[in-house]
Each structure stands twice: as structure tokens, then as C-alpha cells.
Amino acid sequence: MTTLGTLEELPIEYREALTDRNLVPLWPAMRSVLPYNVPTRDTSVINWDYQSIRPLLMQAGELTPIEKAERRVLILANPGHGLENIQATPSIYLGMQLILPGETAPNHRHTPSAVRVIVEGEGAFTTVDGEPCKMERGDLILTPAGKWHEHTHEGDGPIVWLDVLDLPLMYRLNGSWAIEGELQNTDKTRDKSYSDYSASGVVPNIEFQRVTDSSPQLRYPWSKTRSCLTEMAVDHAEGLLSISYVNPESGRSIFPSIGFGAIMLRPGETQLLPKRTTPVIFHVIEGAGSLAVEGHSSTDGSPINFVDKDTLSAPGYTQIMLKNNSTTEPLFLMTADESPLHEYLGIF
Ligand code: GTQ
């Protein structure tokens, strides 16, 4: 391996002449932008445990009325990327959003795409381009780029969900912006996931047009995902039980930026995940377990324990091991990763 020249070896007058002309020598930075064999991995292994988030989120409910927040959210920022950069992974933003009974988070639309994963509470719905999407624990609610959305809470008690957006990517592309709108006040009582996209493998022939850009299905009920995984477990006694959330019209990822999936671990099971290029987010829907990431040095090097409602991150290019801590109950996790981008860029 050749040792490359450093910045300090260059005469100061030369460096100043370069700076004056907005020029930078490559060779001192060569190995940091093109490291050998493995890329720089900034995404730290973190568990944002819900037990410690919840009281602070409820406090936000007392401190800041919805009118002063537009969206009352605590961002789950990864210190590996710098807290101020609001990244959970290079492209993924995560936030815990709180709505109190009777509140509405106003209508707007924006260039970043968002998914909500419902964490606790009931009686709320997100209206997406006129479709009122009911929010139940573990459901995935999509607000694809450019679609109007407002959140309304008519239930008792708080509702909390995890926001997953491609905001850091959009922001750094200088492509992130929003428009405010009047409330949608829809008369519809349910969204099209109850009819048009209610059965796997069956899609509606409305105007006989196939939609292939952003997913036309807006709500992916957890009950259906869960039953798919438990039925898969009946037929497969071993191997990783996992599903991907796809656009039912095209079979492709629901967003071009972020890929979503779900994993089930049988009681007592440990699974080594396939080693992949993309960092990954886990959100625990049901059960308790532990996460071990190769090369990750928690103080004593032991796996990170997690329970229901916790959210975790892990870098790419590493071996990840998941363990179900229960010998009687299954463990269910949702995943979000950057695989669609890696595929598009040809590096997956
Ligand atoms: O609910 O529309 O966490 O626009 C960040 C930006 C949630 C939302 C976030 C948003 C939203």
C-alpha cells in the first residue's frame, strides 16, 4: 500500500493559492473518500428505547401545543452522523410523533416520502389525498412524495407513531420543500386498502390503468403482515422468515429511496441476517430480543437487548445477529433500509 502525500507537506503559499481558486488537492483525502475494501460506516448501533422516549414525548405534549409545532416530533438522531444532521442512516430520518386527543396536524405536502409505523394509541387517521387511513398498532401508512396529508386524532389518550422519511437525502439533494394546504375534511369513511388493495395478488381495474410510480396502496395493516409471517412459519420450519412491502401494481419497493420489510423470529430462535451493503433500521412490533453487530463495541461487547416499541439502527457491511429472547412467543420486527437506492446505483 503506497503512502500518499499529506496536506502539510505542501508549501503554505501553494495551499493558499489553491484555496483562493476553490481548488483542493485529491491525494491527501484519497484514502478517506476511497478507503480500501470497506466503506466508511457512520451509522452507529443505537437503541432508541421507547421507555425512555415516551415521558419526554409526553412532556413535549405539555410544553408545545400542536399549533406551535405543526408536527410534534422528537427526532431519533444517530450520533454517528452527528445529532444536528437528523440522520438515523445516511438517507433515513426517524421521528416519534405525538398527537393528543382532539388535535389535528395540519394538511401539507412535500417532496420527501414518509411512512408512519403506529406505535401506540387508537382513534387517529391520516388523510392522504382524500383517503382516510386508519392507524392501528404496527400498520404502515404511506404518504408518498407530493401527496397531501393531515393527521387527525378522534380517540382517547395519546397516539404515537414512528415517522420514517427520506428527508436527509432530499435535503442534501437541495430537493426538500413543502406546501401548506386547507384541511381536506374528507367524507370518506375508509381508505382504498379496504377494497382496491385488500387482497394479495389481486389489483383493481379502475379505468384499466396500472399505476407504477408511487404505491397506490396507502395502508398496509399489521394484522395482514403478521398473519402472512405466521402462516409462512407453518410451512418453513427453519430459515429467515421475512417479507418485503411492495407496490402491489409493480412488485417493486414502495418508495424509490427506502425499502420496508418485516421479520419474524420463531420462539427461542437466533438468526444471522444476510450480510448487506445497506444500513438498517429495526422497529420492534412484538416480543423481546437482542441485536449483536460484528465489530460493534458496546462497553462490554455484549448484544443490545430490546423490547416491544424500541427502534434500533445498524451499519451496512457488517454481520448482524438477531435473537428472540422468548422461548414461547414469536418476535416481530419491521425493517427500513436503503436497498432501493443501492440497487439503483448498482452497489447492492
Ligand atoms: O407528519 O408530515 O416527522 O412533514 C417530519 C416531517 C413528520 C409529517 C415528520 C413531516 C411529518
Short mmCIF file of C-alpha atoms and ligand atoms in Angstrom, two decimals:
data_model
loop_
_atom_site.label_atom_id
_atom_site.label_comp_id
_atom_site.label_asym_id
_atom_site.label_seq_id
_atom_site.Cartn_x
_atom_site.Cartn_y
_atom_site.Cartn_z
CA MET A 1 0.00 0.00 0.00
CA THR A 2 1.56 3.32 -1.05
CA THR A 3 1.74 6.15 1.45
CA LEU A 4 0.16 9.23 -0.06
CA GLY A 5 1.34 12.80 0.36
CA THR A 6 -0.27 14.92 3.09
CA LEU A 7 -1.59 18.45 3.06
CA GLU A 8 1.12 19.54 5.50
CA GLU A 9 3.84 18.54 3.03
CA LEU A 10 2.65 21.17 0.58
CA PRO A 11 4.03 24.73 0.83
CA ILE A 12 1.61 27.02 2.60
CA GLU A 13 1.65 29.54 -0.28
CA TYR A 14 0.66 26.75 -2.68
CA ARG A 15 -2.22 25.64 -0.44
CA GLU A 16 -3.44 29.23 -0.16
CA ALA A 17 -3.26 29.68 -3.93
CA LEU A 18 -5.42 26.57 -4.35
CA THR A 19 -7.95 27.74 -1.75
CA ASP A 20 -8.16 31.18 -3.38
CA ARG A 21 -9.22 29.47 -6.63
CA ASN A 22 -11.63 26.98 -4.96
CA LEU A 23 -9.30 24.09 -5.66
CA VAL A 24 -8.49 21.13 -3.39
CA PRO A 25 -5.76 18.50 -3.91
CA LEU A 26 -7.21 14.99 -4.02
CA TRP A 27 -4.30 12.88 -2.85
CA PRO A 28 -4.30 13.91 0.86
CA ALA A 29 -8.01 12.96 1.01
CA MET A 30 -7.78 9.96 -1.30
CA ARG A 31 -7.91 7.20 1.34
CA SER A 32 -10.69 8.81 3.35
CA VAL A 33 -13.03 9.16 0.33
CA LEU A 34 -11.95 5.85 -1.22
CA PRO A 35 -10.94 3.58 1.66
CA TYR A 36 -9.74 0.12 0.76
CA ASN A 37 -12.15 -2.84 0.95
CA VAL A 38 -14.84 -1.42 3.24
CA PRO A 39 -16.57 1.96 3.07
CA THR A 40 -16.73 4.44 5.92
CA ARG A 41 -19.66 3.45 8.10
CA ASP A 42 -21.00 6.37 10.12
CA THR A 43 -24.23 4.71 11.27
CA SER A 44 -23.77 3.76 14.93
CA VAL A 45 -25.56 0.89 16.60
CA ILE A 46 -28.22 2.61 18.70
CA ASN A 47 -31.31 1.52 20.60
CA TRP A 48 -33.78 4.38 20.98
CA ASP A 49 -35.73 2.57 23.68
CA TYR A 50 -39.34 3.62 23.83
CA GLN A 51 -39.47 3.55 27.61
CA SER A 52 -37.08 6.49 27.79
CA ILE A 53 -38.54 8.35 24.77
CA ARG A 54 -42.16 8.21 25.94
CA PRO A 55 -42.01 10.52 29.01
CA LEU A 56 -40.06 13.13 27.02
CA LEU A 57 -42.55 12.94 24.16
CA MET A 58 -45.48 13.34 26.59
CA GLN A 59 -43.65 16.33 28.07
CA ALA A 60 -43.47 17.83 24.57
CA GLY A 61 -47.27 17.46 24.54
CA GLU A 62 -47.46 19.71 27.61
CA LEU A 63 -44.76 22.16 26.55
CA THR A 64 -45.72 22.72 22.90
CA PRO A 65 -49.28 22.98 21.56
CA ILE A 66 -49.82 21.46 18.12
CA GLU A 67 -50.33 24.94 16.62
CA LYS A 68 -46.75 25.79 17.63
CA ALA A 69 -45.31 22.57 16.27
CA GLU A 70 -47.14 21.73 13.02
CA ARG A 71 -45.70 18.25 13.66
CA ARG A 72 -44.89 17.40 17.31
CA VAL A 73 -41.93 15.12 16.79
CA LEU A 74 -38.78 14.08 18.62
CA ILE A 75 -36.17 13.13 16.03
CA LEU A 76 -34.26 9.88 16.56
CA ALA A 77 -30.87 11.19 15.51
CA ASN A 78 -27.85 8.93 15.14
CA PRO A 79 -24.77 10.35 16.91
CA GLY A 80 -22.61 8.55 14.34
CA HIS A 81 -23.91 11.02 11.75
CA GLY A 82 -23.95 14.00 14.17
CA LEU A 83 -27.19 14.78 16.02
CA GLU A 84 -27.65 18.06 14.13
CA ASN A 85 -27.82 16.21 10.80
CA ILE A 86 -31.08 14.42 11.75
CA GLN A 87 -29.94 11.16 10.14
CA ALA A 88 -30.68 7.69 11.50
CA THR A 89 -28.78 6.33 8.48
CA PRO A 90 -27.28 8.37 5.60
CA SER A 91 -30.69 8.70 3.87
CA ILE A 92 -33.22 7.84 6.55
CA TYR A 93 -34.81 10.19 9.06
CA LEU A 94 -36.75 8.80 12.05
CA GLY A 95 -39.09 10.70 14.35
CA MET A 96 -41.55 9.83 17.13
CA GLN A 97 -44.70 11.87 16.57
CA LEU A 98 -47.33 12.60 19.24
CA ILE A 99 -50.91 13.71 18.71
CA LEU A 100 -53.23 14.31 21.65
CA PRO A 101 -56.99 13.69 21.56
CA GLY A 102 -58.87 16.29 19.51
CA GLU A 103 -55.74 17.62 17.81
CA THR A 104 -55.14 17.80 14.06
CA ALA A 105 -51.69 18.12 12.49
CA PRO A 106 -52.47 20.42 9.54
CA ASN A 107 -52.58 19.49 5.87
CA HIS A 108 -49.39 19.79 3.83
CA ARG A 109 -47.42 18.02 1.14
CA HIS A 110 -43.73 17.79 0.48
CA THR A 111 -41.06 16.25 -1.71
CA PRO A 112 -39.75 13.74 0.87
CA SER A 113 -41.70 10.47 1.14
CA ALA A 114 -42.89 9.27 4.53
CA VAL A 115 -44.10 6.10 6.20
CA ARG A 116 -45.74 6.02 9.63
CA VAL A 117 -45.45 2.94 11.79
CA ILE A 118 -48.08 3.13 14.53
CA VAL A 119 -46.56 2.62 17.99
CA GLU A 120 -49.39 3.17 20.46
CA GLY A 121 -52.92 4.56 20.76
CA GLU A 122 -56.01 4.35 18.61
CA GLY A 123 -58.71 6.52 17.09
CA ALA A 124 -56.45 8.53 14.77
CA PHE A 125 -56.23 8.58 11.00
CA THR A 126 -54.04 10.17 8.35
CA THR A 127 -55.85 11.54 5.33
CA VAL A 128 -53.72 11.05 2.21
CA ASP A 129 -55.06 12.75 -0.94
CA GLY A 130 -58.59 12.34 0.43
CA GLU A 131 -58.14 8.73 1.65
CA PRO A 132 -58.64 8.44 5.45
CA CYS A 133 -56.13 5.81 6.58
CA LYS A 134 -56.99 4.33 9.96
CA MET A 135 -53.97 3.95 12.24
CA GLU A 136 -53.58 0.77 14.28
CA ARG A 137 -50.54 -0.65 16.06
CA GLY A 138 -47.92 -1.86 13.58
CA ASP A 139 -49.70 -0.52 10.48
CA LEU A 140 -47.63 1.11 7.76
CA ILE A 141 -49.26 4.31 6.45
CA LEU A 142 -47.70 5.78 3.33
CA THR A 143 -47.55 9.42 2.36
CA PRO A 144 -45.54 9.23 -0.88
CA ALA A 145 -43.75 12.33 -2.21
CA GLY A 146 -46.16 15.09 -3.22
CA LYS A 147 -49.33 13.67 -1.66
CA TRP A 148 -51.42 15.84 0.69
CA HIS A 149 -51.56 14.58 4.25
CA GLU A 150 -53.02 15.62 7.58
CA HIS A 151 -53.27 13.70 10.84
CA THR A 152 -56.50 13.74 12.90
CA HIS A 153 -56.96 12.20 16.33
CA GLU A 154 -60.52 11.50 17.49
CA GLY A 155 -59.70 8.80 20.08
CA ASP A 156 -58.95 8.97 23.80
CA GLY A 157 -55.39 9.12 25.07
CA PRO A 158 -52.27 9.93 23.08
CA ILE A 159 -51.38 8.40 19.73
CA VAL A 160 -47.72 7.91 18.86
CA TRP A 161 -46.11 6.72 15.67
CA LEU A 162 -42.67 6.37 14.14
CA ASP A 163 -42.08 8.59 11.09
CA VAL A 164 -39.64 7.18 8.51
CA LEU A 165 -38.69 9.70 5.80
CA ASP A 166 -36.05 10.08 3.10
CA LEU A 167 -35.63 13.65 4.37
CA PRO A 168 -31.80 13.64 4.83
CA LEU A 169 -31.38 12.51 1.22
CA MET A 170 -33.87 15.05 -0.15
CA TYR A 171 -32.41 17.82 1.97
CA ARG A 172 -28.85 17.17 0.79
CA LEU A 173 -30.06 16.99 -2.80
CA ASN A 174 -31.44 20.50 -2.15
CA GLY A 175 -34.78 18.99 -3.08
CA SER A 176 -36.71 19.22 0.19
CA TRP A 177 -39.66 21.60 0.30
CA ALA A 178 -43.31 21.71 1.41
CA ILE A 179 -46.62 23.41 0.61
CA GLU A 180 -49.33 24.18 3.19
CA GLY A 181 -52.95 23.38 2.35
CA GLU A 182 -56.51 23.76 3.63
CA LEU A 183 -57.78 20.81 5.68
CA GLN A 184 -59.03 18.00 3.46
CA ASN A 185 -62.12 17.22 5.59
CA THR A 186 -62.87 14.05 3.67
CA ASP A 187 -66.37 12.50 3.73
CA LYS A 188 -64.98 9.02 3.06
CA THR A 189 -65.13 6.58 5.95
CA ARG A 190 -62.29 4.31 4.85
CA ASP A 191 -59.33 4.26 2.50
CA LYS A 192 -58.80 2.10 -0.57
CA SER A 193 -56.71 -0.51 1.25
CA TYR A 194 -60.10 -1.89 2.44
CA SER A 195 -61.17 -2.57 -1.15
CA ASP A 196 -58.84 -1.85 -4.09
CA TYR A 197 -55.73 -3.28 -2.44
CA SER A 198 -57.25 -5.63 0.13
CA ALA A 199 -56.05 -8.96 -1.31
CA SER A 200 -52.54 -10.09 -2.18
CA GLY A 201 -52.11 -10.75 -5.91
CA VAL A 202 -55.39 -9.03 -6.82
CA VAL A 203 -55.40 -5.46 -8.14
CA PRO A 204 -58.35 -3.30 -9.23
CA ASN A 205 -59.18 -2.47 -12.85
CA ILE A 206 -60.27 1.09 -12.36
CA GLU A 207 -60.05 2.87 -15.71
CA PHE A 208 -57.87 -0.12 -16.64
CA GLN A 209 -54.74 1.79 -15.77
CA ARG A 210 -51.82 0.27 -13.96
CA VAL A 211 -50.08 2.67 -11.60
CA THR A 212 -46.38 2.04 -11.22
CA ASP A 213 -44.68 5.13 -9.83
CA SER A 214 -45.50 5.51 -6.12
CA SER A 215 -47.50 2.80 -4.40
CA PRO A 216 -51.28 3.31 -4.78
CA GLN A 217 -51.82 1.25 -1.62
CA LEU A 218 -51.57 3.66 1.30
CA ARG A 219 -52.22 1.46 4.33
CA TYR A 220 -50.57 -1.90 4.98
CA PRO A 221 -52.38 -3.32 8.02
CA TRP A 222 -50.12 -5.08 10.51
CA SER A 223 -52.73 -7.83 11.03
CA LYS A 224 -52.19 -8.98 7.42
CA THR A 225 -48.39 -8.86 7.58
CA ARG A 226 -48.43 -10.73 10.88
CA SER A 227 -50.72 -13.44 9.58
CA CYS A 228 -48.57 -13.83 6.43
CA LEU A 229 -45.46 -14.38 8.57
CA THR A 230 -47.13 -16.80 10.98
CA GLU A 231 -48.57 -18.79 8.03
CA MET A 232 -45.09 -18.85 6.44
CA ALA A 233 -43.76 -20.26 9.73
CA VAL A 234 -46.20 -23.17 9.40
CA ASP A 235 -44.62 -24.18 6.07
CA HIS A 236 -40.99 -23.31 6.86
CA ALA A 237 -39.52 -24.94 9.96
CA GLU A 238 -36.21 -23.12 9.52
CA GLY A 239 -34.61 -20.21 7.66
CA LEU A 240 -35.19 -16.48 8.00
CA LEU A 241 -38.89 -15.57 7.91
CA SER A 242 -39.11 -12.17 6.23
CA ILE A 243 -41.33 -10.22 3.85
CA SER A 244 -40.91 -7.03 1.81
CA TYR A 245 -43.53 -4.32 1.48
CA VAL A 246 -44.08 -3.69 -2.24
CA ASN A 247 -46.15 -1.59 -4.57
CA PRO A 248 -48.95 -4.06 -5.50
CA GLU A 249 -49.07 -2.73 -9.07
CA SER A 250 -45.37 -3.15 -9.86
CA GLY A 251 -44.00 -5.53 -7.25
CA ARG A 252 -41.24 -3.01 -6.60
CA SER A 253 -40.22 -1.26 -3.38
CA ILE A 254 -42.96 1.11 -2.11
CA PHE A 255 -40.54 4.06 -2.35
CA PRO A 256 -37.56 4.57 -4.67
CA SER A 257 -35.47 5.61 -1.65
CA ILE A 258 -36.36 3.43 1.34
CA GLY A 259 -37.17 -0.30 1.40
CA PHE A 260 -39.51 -1.66 4.09
CA GLY A 261 -39.83 -5.18 5.39
CA ALA A 262 -40.80 -7.30 8.37
CA ILE A 263 -39.07 -10.21 10.09
CA MET A 264 -40.40 -12.91 12.39
CA LEU A 265 -38.17 -14.91 14.71
CA ARG A 266 -39.63 -18.15 15.97
CA PRO A 267 -39.61 -18.72 19.76
CA GLY A 268 -36.05 -19.20 21.01
CA GLU A 269 -34.58 -18.59 17.55
CA THR A 270 -31.32 -16.85 16.63
CA GLN A 271 -30.82 -15.64 13.04
CA LEU A 272 -27.75 -14.36 11.28
CA LEU A 273 -29.03 -11.84 8.71
CA PRO A 274 -27.56 -11.95 5.20
CA LYS A 275 -24.62 -9.52 5.10
CA ARG A 276 -25.68 -6.50 3.06
CA THR A 277 -24.37 -3.15 1.86
CA THR A 278 -27.16 -1.04 3.34
CA PRO A 279 -27.53 0.20 6.92
CA VAL A 280 -30.78 -0.93 8.53
CA ILE A 281 -33.41 0.26 10.98
CA PHE A 282 -35.36 -2.16 13.16
CA HIS A 283 -38.61 -1.31 14.92
CA VAL A 284 -39.87 -3.91 17.39
CA ILE A 285 -43.57 -4.61 16.88
CA GLU A 286 -43.97 -7.54 19.24
CA GLY A 287 -41.73 -9.51 21.58
CA ALA A 288 -38.26 -9.05 23.06
CA GLY A 289 -34.79 -9.95 21.84
CA SER A 290 -31.23 -8.86 21.28
CA LEU A 291 -29.13 -7.43 18.48
CA ALA A 292 -25.43 -8.23 18.01
CA VAL A 293 -23.45 -6.37 15.36
CA GLU A 294 -19.99 -7.51 14.29
CA GLY A 295 -17.27 -5.09 15.37
CA HIS A 296 -19.68 -3.08 17.48
CA SER A 297 -18.12 -2.30 20.83
CA SER A 298 -20.75 -1.63 23.44
CA THR A 299 -18.92 -1.22 26.75
CA ASP A 300 -18.74 -4.94 27.43
CA GLY A 301 -19.18 -6.10 23.83
CA SER A 302 -22.46 -7.85 24.66
CA PRO A 303 -25.58 -7.77 22.47
CA ILE A 304 -28.10 -4.96 22.85
CA ASN A 305 -31.37 -6.06 24.40
CA PHE A 306 -34.62 -4.64 23.09
CA VAL A 307 -38.33 -4.89 23.80
CA ASP A 308 -41.60 -4.08 22.11
CA LYS A 309 -41.73 -0.50 20.62
CA ASP A 310 -37.93 0.05 20.63
CA THR A 311 -36.20 1.33 17.47
CA LEU A 312 -32.61 0.37 16.56
CA SER A 313 -30.02 1.11 13.88
CA ALA A 314 -27.08 -0.85 12.49
CA PRO A 315 -24.50 -0.05 9.78
CA GLY A 316 -24.11 -1.84 6.45
CA TYR A 317 -21.22 -4.15 5.51
CA THR A 318 -21.48 -5.93 8.88
CA GLN A 319 -22.76 -9.22 10.20
CA ILE A 320 -25.97 -8.76 12.18
CA MET A 321 -27.39 -11.32 14.56
CA LEU A 322 -30.92 -11.19 15.94
CA LYS A 323 -32.09 -13.31 18.83
CA ASN A 324 -35.58 -13.91 20.17
CA ASN A 325 -35.24 -13.82 23.96
CA SER A 326 -38.52 -15.68 24.48
CA THR A 327 -38.77 -19.46 24.15
CA THR A 328 -42.57 -19.35 23.94
CA GLU A 329 -43.51 -16.22 21.93
CA PRO A 330 -42.52 -15.10 18.42
CA LEU A 331 -40.63 -11.83 17.84
CA PHE A 332 -41.77 -9.42 15.10
CA LEU A 333 -39.67 -6.56 13.73
CA MET A 334 -40.22 -4.02 10.97
CA THR A 335 -37.19 -3.02 8.92
CA ALA A 336 -36.30 0.04 6.85
CA ASP A 337 -33.17 0.26 4.72
CA GLU A 338 -31.58 1.97 1.74
CA SER A 339 -31.66 -1.09 -0.54
CA PRO A 340 -33.70 0.56 -3.38
CA LEU A 341 -31.04 3.28 -3.70
CA HIS A 342 -28.20 0.76 -3.55
CA GLU A 343 -29.92 -1.32 -6.23
CA TYR A 344 -30.47 1.71 -8.46
CA LEU A 345 -26.84 2.73 -8.03
CA GLY A 346 -25.64 -0.80 -8.78
CA ILE A 347 -23.85 -1.32 -5.45
CA PHE A 348 -26.34 -3.56 -3.62
O1 GTQ B 1 -46.14 14.05 9.62
O2 GTQ B 1 -45.94 15.16 7.77
O3 GTQ B 1 -41.53 13.56 11.34
O4 GTQ B 1 -43.79 16.55 7.42
C1 GTQ B 1 -41.31 15.21 9.69
C2 GTQ B 1 -41.89 15.97 8.69
C3 GTQ B 1 -43.41 14.15 10.08
C4 GTQ B 1 -45.46 14.69 8.81
C5 GTQ B 1 -42.09 14.31 10.37
C6 GTQ B 1 -43.24 15.81 8.38
C7 GTQ B 1 -44.01 14.90 9.09
#
